[in-house]
Short mmCIF file of C-alpha atoms in Angstrom, two decimals:
data_model
loop_
_atom_site.label_atom_id
_atom_site.label_comp_id
_atom_site.label_asym_id
_atom_site.label_seq_id
_atom_site.Cartn_x
_atom_site.Cartn_y
_atom_site.Cartn_z
CA SER V 1 5.77 -1.75 -16.41
CA ARG V 2 5.27 0.32 -13.29
CA ASP V 3 3.46 0.23 -10.01
CA VAL V 4 0.29 1.77 -11.36
CA ASP V 5 -2.05 3.94 -9.33
CA GLU V 6 -4.71 4.31 -11.98
CA THR V 7 -8.28 3.77 -10.84
CA SER V 8 -8.74 0.83 -13.17
CA ALA V 9 -6.02 -1.23 -11.52
CA THR V 10 -6.66 -0.23 -7.92
CA SER V 11 -10.42 -0.59 -8.07
CA ALA V 12 -10.08 -3.99 -9.67
CA ILE V 13 -7.69 -5.29 -7.03
CA PHE V 14 -8.88 -4.03 -3.68
CA PRO V 15 -12.65 -4.63 -3.84
CA ARG V 16 -11.94 -8.22 -4.81
CA LEU V 17 -9.69 -8.57 -1.78
CA ARG V 18 -12.21 -6.97 0.53
CA VAL V 19 -15.06 -9.35 -0.21
CA ARG V 20 -13.27 -11.85 2.03
CA ASN V 21 -13.06 -11.78 5.79
CA ARG V 22 -9.63 -10.26 6.40
CA SER V 23 -9.39 -11.98 9.78
CA GLU V 24 -9.30 -15.30 7.98
CA ILE V 25 -6.40 -14.38 5.70
CA LYS V 26 -3.20 -16.23 6.56
CA ILE V 27 -0.41 -14.49 4.72
CA VAL V 28 2.04 -17.37 4.78
CA SER V 29 -0.13 -20.40 4.17
CA GLU V 30 -3.09 -19.08 2.18
CA VAL V 31 -2.58 -17.30 -1.10
CA SER V 32 -6.11 -17.62 -2.49
CA ASP V 33 -6.54 -13.84 -2.61
CA VAL V 34 -3.49 -13.42 -4.80
CA LEU V 35 -4.65 -16.22 -7.07
CA ALA V 36 -8.08 -14.63 -7.33
CA VAL V 37 -6.57 -11.36 -8.53
CA PHE V 38 -3.32 -12.06 -10.36
CA ASP V 39 -3.07 -14.58 -13.18
CA ASP V 40 0.73 -14.53 -13.01
CA VAL V 41 1.15 -15.44 -9.33
CA LYS V 42 0.76 -19.08 -8.33
CA SER V 43 0.55 -20.58 -4.85
CA THR V 44 3.78 -22.49 -5.49
CA ASP V 45 5.79 -19.37 -6.39
CA TRP V 46 8.42 -18.45 -3.81
CA PHE V 47 7.19 -14.86 -3.81
CA ALA V 48 3.44 -15.54 -3.54
CA GLY V 49 3.21 -14.78 0.18
CA ALA V 50 5.17 -11.55 -0.24
CA VAL V 51 2.96 -10.38 -3.09
CA GLU V 52 -0.16 -11.03 -1.05
CA TYR V 53 1.31 -9.28 1.98
CA THR V 54 2.38 -6.13 0.15
CA VAL V 55 -0.80 -5.87 -1.92
CA GLU V 56 -3.04 -6.40 1.09
CA LYS V 57 -1.20 -3.65 2.96
CA GLY V 58 -1.50 -1.28 -0.01
CA LEU V 59 2.25 -1.06 -0.56
CA LEU V 60 2.33 -2.48 -4.08
CA ASN V 61 -0.37 -2.62 -6.71
CA GLY V 62 -0.72 -4.71 -9.81
CA THR V 63 0.36 -3.56 -13.24
CA SER V 64 -3.17 -4.24 -14.49
CA SER V 65 -6.40 -5.60 -13.05
CA ASP V 66 -5.13 -9.19 -13.26
CA THR V 67 -1.31 -9.04 -13.49
CA PHE V 68 1.46 -8.33 -10.99
CA GLU V 69 4.43 -8.97 -13.30
CA PRO V 70 6.69 -10.39 -10.58
CA SER V 71 9.68 -10.77 -12.89
CA SER V 72 9.52 -7.27 -14.31
CA SER V 73 12.21 -4.79 -13.41
CA LEU V 74 11.77 -2.13 -10.78
CA THR V 75 12.39 1.60 -11.19
CA ARG V 76 13.74 4.18 -8.79
CA ALA V 77 10.33 5.85 -8.70
CA MET V 78 8.64 2.57 -7.74
CA VAL V 79 10.94 2.02 -4.78
CA ALA V 80 10.46 5.58 -3.54
CA THR V 81 6.69 5.21 -3.87
CA VAL V 82 6.49 1.95 -1.93
CA LEU V 83 8.63 3.33 0.90
CA TYR V 84 6.44 6.46 0.93
CA ARG V 85 3.38 4.26 1.36
CA LEU V 86 5.14 2.24 4.06
CA ALA V 87 5.71 5.49 5.97
CA GLY V 88 2.01 6.39 5.73
CA LYS V 89 2.28 8.93 2.89
CA PRO V 90 3.66 11.81 5.00
CA THR V 91 3.88 15.34 3.67
CA ALA V 92 7.30 16.34 2.39
CA THR V 93 8.96 19.09 4.38
CA ALA V 94 10.38 20.58 1.18
CA LYS V 95 10.39 20.03 -2.55
CA SER V 96 13.38 18.29 -4.01
CA THR V 97 15.71 20.08 -6.38
CA PHE V 98 15.80 17.28 -8.96
CA LYS V 99 15.54 18.99 -12.30
CA ASP V 100 13.83 16.02 -13.97
CA LEU V 101 11.09 15.59 -11.34
CA GLU V 102 7.85 16.77 -12.93
CA GLU V 103 4.86 17.99 -10.96
CA GLY V 104 1.71 15.87 -10.99
CA LYS V 105 3.32 12.52 -11.72
CA TRP V 106 2.20 9.43 -9.77
CA TYR V 107 5.57 9.41 -8.00
CA THR V 108 6.13 13.17 -7.45
CA ASP V 109 4.98 13.36 -3.82
CA ALA V 110 6.85 10.16 -2.97
CA VAL V 111 10.15 11.35 -4.40
CA ASN V 112 9.83 14.79 -2.80
CA TRP V 113 9.24 13.15 0.59
CA ALA V 114 11.97 10.54 0.13
CA ALA V 115 14.49 13.24 -0.78
CA SER V 116 13.48 15.41 2.18
CA VAL V 117 14.22 12.62 4.68
CA GLY V 118 17.36 11.34 3.00
CA VAL V 119 15.93 8.09 1.64
CA VAL V 120 16.86 8.86 -1.97
CA ASN V 121 19.76 10.69 -3.54
CA GLY V 122 20.12 12.14 -6.99
CA TYR V 123 22.92 12.05 -9.53
CA LYS V 124 25.76 14.52 -9.93
CA ASP V 125 23.97 16.20 -12.83
CA GLY V 126 21.03 17.12 -10.58
CA THR V 127 18.63 14.46 -11.88
CA PHE V 128 16.74 11.72 -10.06
CA ARG V 129 16.01 9.55 -13.11
CA PRO V 130 12.71 8.15 -11.83
CA ASN V 131 12.23 5.70 -14.69
CA LYS V 132 15.70 4.20 -14.49
CA ASN V 133 15.72 0.53 -13.54
CA ILE V 134 17.20 -0.02 -10.11
CA SER V 135 19.84 -2.57 -9.16
CA ARG V 136 19.63 -4.89 -6.18
CA GLN V 137 22.27 -2.93 -4.28
CA GLU V 138 20.58 0.42 -5.02
CA MET V 139 17.26 -1.00 -3.82
CA THR V 140 18.89 -2.24 -0.62
CA ALA V 141 20.59 1.10 -0.01
CA MET V 142 17.27 2.95 -0.23
CA LEU V 143 15.69 0.54 2.23
CA ALA V 144 18.62 0.94 4.62
CA ARG V 145 18.28 4.72 4.50
CA TYR V 146 14.59 4.34 5.23
CA ALA V 147 15.38 2.11 8.21
CA LYS V 148 17.89 4.61 9.57
CA ASN V 149 16.22 7.94 8.81
CA VAL V 150 12.52 7.06 9.07
CA SER V 151 12.29 4.00 11.32
CA LYS V 152 15.25 5.21 13.43
CA MET V 153 16.84 1.77 13.40
CA ASP V 154 20.46 0.97 14.03
CA THR V 155 21.80 0.09 10.60
CA THR V 156 25.38 -0.46 11.67
CA ALA V 157 26.99 -3.30 9.71
CA LYS V 158 28.18 -6.01 12.09
CA GLY V 159 28.99 -8.96 9.83
CA ASN V 160 30.60 -9.50 6.46
CA LEU V 161 29.78 -10.88 3.03
CA ASP V 162 32.56 -13.44 2.76
CA LYS V 163 30.18 -16.35 2.17
CA TYR V 164 29.03 -14.83 -1.11
CA THR V 165 31.36 -15.49 -4.03
CA ASP V 166 30.53 -12.15 -5.67
CA HIS V 167 30.94 -9.96 -2.57
CA GLY V 168 33.66 -8.07 -4.41
CA ASP V 169 31.02 -6.77 -6.86
CA VAL V 170 29.30 -4.76 -4.12
CA GLN V 171 30.09 -1.07 -4.52
CA ALA V 172 31.76 0.67 -1.58
CA TRP V 173 28.84 3.07 -1.12
CA ALA V 174 26.42 0.14 -0.69
CA LEU V 175 28.61 -2.20 1.35
CA ASN V 176 27.40 -1.28 4.85
CA ASP V 177 23.77 -1.28 3.69
CA ILE V 178 24.02 -4.74 2.19
CA VAL V 179 25.85 -6.15 5.21
CA TRP V 180 23.11 -4.73 7.43
CA ALA V 181 20.40 -6.27 5.25
CA VAL V 182 22.14 -9.67 5.27
CA ASP V 183 22.69 -9.45 9.04
CA ASN V 184 18.96 -8.95 9.53
CA GLY V 185 17.76 -11.56 7.05
CA ILE V 186 16.28 -9.00 4.69
CA ILE V 187 18.29 -10.19 1.71
CA ASN V 188 19.75 -13.64 1.29
CA GLY V 189 20.99 -13.86 -2.26
CA TYR V 190 20.79 -17.12 -4.17
CA ASP V 191 23.15 -19.68 -5.68
CA GLY V 192 25.80 -18.44 -3.28
CA LYS V 193 25.76 -14.94 -4.73
CA LEU V 194 24.24 -11.53 -3.97
CA TRP V 195 23.96 -10.38 -7.59
CA PRO V 196 24.29 -6.72 -6.48
CA ASN V 197 24.44 -5.26 -9.98
CA ASP V 198 21.51 -7.21 -11.38
CA GLN V 199 18.27 -5.35 -11.89
CA ALA V 200 15.85 -5.81 -9.01
CA THR V 201 12.46 -7.34 -9.75
CA ARG V 202 9.04 -6.59 -8.35
CA ALA V 203 8.94 -10.02 -6.68
CA GLU V 204 12.29 -9.45 -4.99
CA PHE V 205 11.26 -6.04 -3.72
CA ALA V 206 7.94 -7.34 -2.39
CA THR V 207 9.89 -9.99 -0.50
CA ILE V 208 12.41 -7.68 1.14
CA VAL V 209 9.67 -5.20 2.08
CA MET V 210 7.72 -8.00 3.78
CA ARG V 211 10.84 -9.16 5.65
CA PHE V 212 11.61 -5.60 6.74
CA ASP V 213 8.07 -4.68 7.75
#
């Protein structure tokens, strides 16, 4: 699955949200708009408020007219696209040099912009690998770069990860980013672990974007 931009999905989602008075929407306590659109998001789901928040703000879309697929994995292109939307879809100052980035794809402008401002990096072979599933620590690192380079936030790591039993699984290149995210309540982990190498899900990403924004 992917964060689709096709007319069929977008037109099905947003008009149905707009028929309601937006001033009456309470992101935390009322999830009727999500329930009206997505069959796979329930009011009792821990991520329901985050899905409503990110969809209402136009940051994430559904994967079809009536599904969000909260448990589906997230790709590198999806993360770049959501952060691009969060920034207001600015124009890239230069095209990236990723040899596998095709023109005209739904994520092309987002990746070009994200590369130009240092939000995303490529691999040693010159590729970006847009359709590669992203891990939780990779997702967090991209968000931290966005915070530092776009939002101009101080992302200095001030704490530590000692309370998490799997803190040793965090890669050195992501350590400061994850400490920063934990310090600021953007990621919490679960069951006493961070699960840094697990694939990130759409529900998890919606949640950290809401906490960050």
